[in-house]
Amino acid sequence: MKKKKDILYFITGNNHKFNEISLALQSKNIKYQLKQLNINLIEIQSDNPKEIAFFKLRSIKDDIKGSYFIEDAGFFIDYPLNGFPGVYSSYIFRTIGNEGVLKLIDNFEITKAHFSSIIALYFKPLEKEFLFEGIIEGRVSPRIRGTNGFGYDPIFIPNDYPDKTFAEINMNEKNNISHRGLAIKKLVEFLKKN
Ligand code: IMP
């Protein structure tokens, strides 16, 4: 009889992220079944993304029996905003949104930006924490374009698709190059080895 797969919980209230990660894990032949769990996580103020991720991970350790992970992303406009909104990405998106961000860089023809993703995993079999990171470089679109994806996707143009925003490519294409897709690839390699 086939052994029932262990559950790997992804703690998130963001269905877009869950869908991206589910797709990225499909047919990867890992011995875990992914399940979404929506628990409100405490967000500390820090300019160190790893510290934020570890704090979130540890804050729910007693609530979950098996292995679980959280994912924290950030959008950084390296030029001309020196990395803003960065660790404030969520707050800035909720307050001024993509329109507001574009206004901040209105006069700049050349821009440089990146997304980062940190996956923090609590791995029950080893009773240890692990981090997996991914980064994607690109620039900011001068206008909002596309309807796929979420968040800052309509204003981010990845270097790999110089004419398209993340919101103009499909989820598979995004996963192949994105910050989250790259972090997930590292998680998959880890799960295959352990
Ligand atoms: P979070 O704290 O990881 O949920 O993300 C911080 C902010 O970045 C939120 O406003 C998200 O909507 C946005 N964000 C996270 N990941 C992505 C992405 O893959 N594309 C576009 N925006 C994203």
GROMACS .gro file of C-alpha atoms and ligand atoms in nm:
model
  217
    1MET     CA    1   0.000   0.000   0.000
    2LYS     CA    2   0.122   0.351  -0.084
    3LYS     CA    3   0.236   0.545   0.225
    4LYS     CA    4   0.028   0.855   0.298
    5LYS     CA    5   0.230   1.171   0.240
    6ASP     CA    6   0.327   1.386   0.539
    7ILE     CA    7   0.181   1.733   0.541
    8LEU     CA    8   0.397   2.042   0.491
    9TYR     CA    9   0.211   2.352   0.605
   10PHE     CA   10   0.253   2.684   0.427
   11ILE     CA   11   0.142   2.954   0.672
   12THR     CA   12  -0.011   3.232   0.466
   13GLY     CA   13  -0.329   3.426   0.415
   14ASN     CA   14  -0.219   3.519   0.062
   15ASN     CA   15  -0.388   3.286  -0.187
   16HIS     CA   16  -0.175   3.417  -0.475
   17LYS     CA   17   0.142   3.308  -0.297
   18PHE     CA   18  -0.013   2.973  -0.209
   19ASN     CA   19  -0.114   2.914  -0.573
   20GLU     CA   20   0.233   3.005  -0.701
   21ILE     CA   21   0.404   2.775  -0.454
   22SER     CA   22   0.156   2.487  -0.513
   23LEU     CA   23   0.222   2.511  -0.887
   24ALA     CA   24   0.598   2.526  -0.834
   25LEU     CA   25   0.585   2.209  -0.621
   26GLN     CA   26   0.367   2.016  -0.866
   27SER     CA   27   0.529   1.703  -1.010
   28LYS     CA   28   0.851   1.768  -0.816
   29ASN     CA   29   0.824   1.425  -0.660
   30ILE     CA   30   0.858   1.534  -0.299
   31LYS     CA   31   0.724   1.322  -0.016
   32TYR     CA   32   0.512   1.603   0.131
   33GLN     CA   33   0.163   1.727   0.060
   34LEU     CA   34   0.134   2.106   0.076
   35LYS     CA   35  -0.148   2.255   0.286
   36GLN     CA   36  -0.237   2.619   0.341
   37LEU     CA   37  -0.285   2.738   0.695
   38ASN     CA   38  -0.395   3.094   0.760
   39ILE     CA   39  -0.264   3.206   1.099
   40ASN     CA   40  -0.214   3.573   1.181
   41LEU     CA   41   0.161   3.618   1.219
   42ILE     CA   42   0.322   3.883   1.437
   43GLU     CA   43   0.537   4.122   1.232
   44ILE     CA   44   0.826   4.286   1.419
   45GLN     CA   45   0.985   4.614   1.310
   46SER     CA   46   1.334   4.548   1.181
   47ASP     CA   47   1.538   4.632   0.874
   48ASN     CA   48   1.675   4.278   0.873
   49PRO     CA   49   1.443   4.054   0.663
   50LYS     CA   50   1.595   3.733   0.805
   51GLU     CA   51   1.527   3.844   1.160
   52ILE     CA   52   1.164   3.919   1.066
   53ALA     CA   53   1.125   3.577   0.900
   54PHE     CA   54   1.274   3.385   1.196
   55PHE     CA   55   1.058   3.578   1.442
   56LYS     CA   56   0.742   3.491   1.246
   57LEU     CA   57   0.846   3.126   1.219
   58ARG     CA   58   0.915   3.092   1.592
   59SER     CA   59   0.600   3.277   1.697
   60ILE     CA   60   0.379   2.982   1.594
   61LYS     CA   61   0.605   2.686   1.674
   62ASP     CA   62   0.384   2.562   1.958
   63ASP     CA   63   0.070   2.576   1.742
   64ILE     CA   64   0.179   2.331   1.472
   65LYS     CA   65   0.270   1.966   1.507
   66GLY     CA   66   0.454   1.896   1.181
   67SER     CA   67   0.688   2.077   0.941
   68TYR     CA   68   0.585   2.423   0.824
   69PHE     CA   69   0.718   2.731   0.650
   70ILE     CA   70   0.644   3.098   0.602
   71GLU     CA   71   0.748   3.318   0.309
   72ASP     CA   72   0.838   3.684   0.332
   73ALA     CA   73   0.887   3.895   0.022
   74GLY     CA   74   1.004   4.250  -0.036
   75PHE     CA   75   1.011   4.489  -0.331
   76PHE     CA   76   1.322   4.708  -0.349
   77ILE     CA   77   1.358   5.007  -0.584
   78ASP     CA   78   1.737   5.028  -0.579
   79TYR     CA   79   1.753   5.329  -0.809
   80PRO     CA   80   1.643   5.599  -0.747
   81LEU     CA   81   1.492   5.507  -0.406
   82ASN     CA   82   1.789   5.329  -0.239
   83GLY     CA   83   1.585   5.014  -0.178
   84PHE     CA   84   1.254   5.166  -0.065
   85PRO     CA   85   0.992   5.024   0.007
   86GLY     CA   86   1.194   4.709   0.107
   87VAL     CA   87   1.083   4.582   0.447
   88TYR     CA   88   0.791   4.830   0.431
   89SER     CA   89   0.659   4.682   0.104
   90SER     CA   90   0.335   4.559   0.252
   91TYR     CA   91   0.252   4.888   0.428
   92ILE     CA   92   0.341   5.099   0.124
   93PHE     CA   93   0.131   4.880  -0.103
   94ARG     CA   94  -0.168   4.915   0.131
   95THR     CA   95  -0.129   5.293   0.169
   96ILE     CA   96  -0.013   5.444  -0.162
   97GLY     CA   97  -0.025   5.139  -0.391
   98ASN     CA   98   0.137   5.108  -0.732
   99GLU     CA   99   0.008   5.451  -0.845
  100GLY     CA  100   0.171   5.618  -0.545
  101VAL     CA  101   0.500   5.435  -0.596
  102LEU     CA  102   0.510   5.537  -0.963
  103LYS     CA  103   0.457   5.902  -0.863
  104LEU     CA  104   0.769   5.885  -0.643
  105ILE     CA  105   0.986   5.799  -0.942
  106ASP     CA  106   0.798   5.997  -1.204
  107ASN     CA  107   1.100   6.186  -1.339
  108PHE     CA  108   1.332   5.889  -1.367
  109GLU     CA  109   1.365   5.714  -1.701
  110ILE     CA  110   1.619   5.463  -1.577
  111THR     CA  111   1.529   5.257  -1.272
  112LYS     CA  112   1.664   4.947  -1.103
  113ALA     CA  113   1.460   4.720  -0.877
  114HIS     CA  114   1.450   4.373  -0.731
  115PHE     CA  115   1.223   4.138  -0.539
  116SER     CA  116   1.351   3.917  -0.264
  117SER     CA  117   1.191   3.612  -0.109
  118ILE     CA  118   1.283   3.439   0.212
  119ILE     CA  119   1.132   3.105   0.298
  120ALA     CA  120   1.177   3.012   0.664
  121LEU     CA  121   1.115   2.643   0.729
  122TYR     CA  122   1.075   2.455   1.054
  123PHE     CA  123   1.167   2.098   0.962
  124LYS     CA  124   1.024   1.858   1.214
  125PRO     CA  125   1.230   1.543   1.128
  126LEU     CA  126   1.552   1.731   1.218
  127GLU     CA  127   1.384   1.970   1.467
  128LYS     CA  128   1.570   2.259   1.303
  129GLU     CA  129   1.505   2.587   1.117
  130PHE     CA  130   1.625   2.657   0.763
  131LEU     CA  131   1.621   2.961   0.532
  132PHE     CA  132   1.597   2.959   0.152
  133GLU     CA  133   1.636   3.281  -0.043
  134GLY     CA  134   1.567   3.401  -0.394
  135ILE     CA  135   1.621   3.731  -0.574
  136ILE     CA  136   1.507   3.861  -0.912
  137GLU     CA  137   1.649   4.175  -1.071
  138GLY     CA  138   1.469   4.412  -1.303
  139ARG     CA  139   1.332   4.763  -1.331
  140VAL     CA  140   1.015   4.958  -1.267
  141SER     CA  141   0.762   4.997  -1.546
  142PRO     CA  142   0.671   5.364  -1.611
  143ARG     CA  143   0.304   5.261  -1.602
  144ILE     CA  144   0.084   4.988  -1.455
  145ARG     CA  145   0.057   4.699  -1.702
  146GLY     CA  146  -0.104   4.354  -1.695
  147THR     CA  147  -0.366   4.174  -1.493
  148ASN     CA  148  -0.194   3.856  -1.374
  149GLY     CA  149  -0.034   3.811  -1.037
  150PHE     CA  150  -0.067   4.044  -0.740
  151GLY     CA  151   0.094   4.328  -0.546
  152TYR     CA  152   0.372   4.505  -0.732
  153ASP     CA  153   0.360   4.263  -1.030
  154PRO     CA  154   0.205   4.523  -1.268
  155ILE     CA  155   0.498   4.764  -1.219
  156PHE     CA  156   0.794   4.524  -1.217
  157ILE     CA  157   0.978   4.436  -1.540
  158PRO     CA  158   1.218   4.143  -1.485
  159ASN     CA  159   1.547   4.148  -1.679
  160ASP     CA  160   1.455   3.805  -1.823
  161TYR     CA  161   1.147   3.951  -2.001
  162PRO     CA  162   1.260   4.308  -2.082
  163ASP     CA  163   0.927   4.403  -2.247
  164LYS     CA  164   0.684   4.256  -1.995
  165THR     CA  165   0.579   4.318  -1.640
  166PHE     CA  166   0.531   4.025  -1.402
  167ALA     CA  167   0.157   4.083  -1.449
  168GLU     CA  168   0.193   4.018  -1.824
  169ILE     CA  169   0.347   3.672  -1.798
  170ASN     CA  170   0.178   3.357  -1.672
  171MET     CA  171   0.232   3.189  -1.336
  172ASN     CA  172   0.464   2.920  -1.476
  173GLU     CA  173   0.679   3.180  -1.648
  174LYS     CA  174   0.691   3.388  -1.330
  175ASN     CA  175   0.779   3.083  -1.116
  176ASN     CA  176   1.067   2.992  -1.347
  177ILE     CA  177   1.250   3.318  -1.279
  178SER     CA  178   1.093   3.483  -0.976
  179HIS     CA  179   1.236   3.543  -0.629
  180ARG     CA  180   0.975   3.303  -0.484
  181GLY     CA  181   1.032   3.045  -0.759
  182LEU     CA  182   1.407   3.046  -0.689
  183ALA     CA  183   1.358   3.013  -0.313
  184ILE     CA  184   1.115   2.725  -0.372
  185LYS     CA  185   1.368   2.546  -0.595
  186LYS     CA  186   1.611   2.552  -0.302
  187LEU     CA  187   1.340   2.422  -0.068
  188VAL     CA  188   1.263   2.137  -0.311
  189GLU     CA  189   1.632   2.038  -0.328
  190PHE     CA  190   1.642   2.034   0.052
  191LEU     CA  191   1.325   1.823   0.082
  192LYS     CA  192   1.458   1.571  -0.169
  193LYS     CA  193   1.777   1.526   0.031
  194ASN     CA  194   1.619   1.509   0.376
  195IMP     P1  195   0.472   3.998   0.207
  195IMP     O1  196   0.502   4.074   0.332
  195IMP     O2  197   0.568   3.889   0.180
  195IMP     O3  198   0.332   3.949   0.196
  195IMP     O4  199   0.490   4.098   0.086
  195IMP     C1  200   0.519   4.234   0.098
  195IMP     C2  201   0.451   4.312  -0.011
  195IMP     O5  202   0.509   4.278  -0.137
  195IMP     C3  203   0.302   4.288  -0.023
  195IMP     O6  204   0.239   4.411  -0.050
  195IMP     C4  205   0.287   4.196  -0.141
  195IMP     O7  206   0.168   4.220  -0.212
  195IMP     C5  207   0.408   4.232  -0.225
  195IMP     N1  208   0.458   4.113  -0.294
  195IMP     C6  209   0.506   4.001  -0.236
  195IMP     N2  210   0.541   3.912  -0.329
  195IMP     C7  211   0.513   3.969  -0.448
  195IMP     C8  212   0.525   3.923  -0.582
  195IMP     O8  213   0.565   3.810  -0.612
  195IMP     N3  214   0.486   4.010  -0.676
  195IMP     C9  215   0.439   4.135  -0.648
  195IMP     N4  216   0.425   4.181  -0.526
  195IMP    C10  217   0.462   4.098  -0.426
   0.00000   0.00000   0.00000
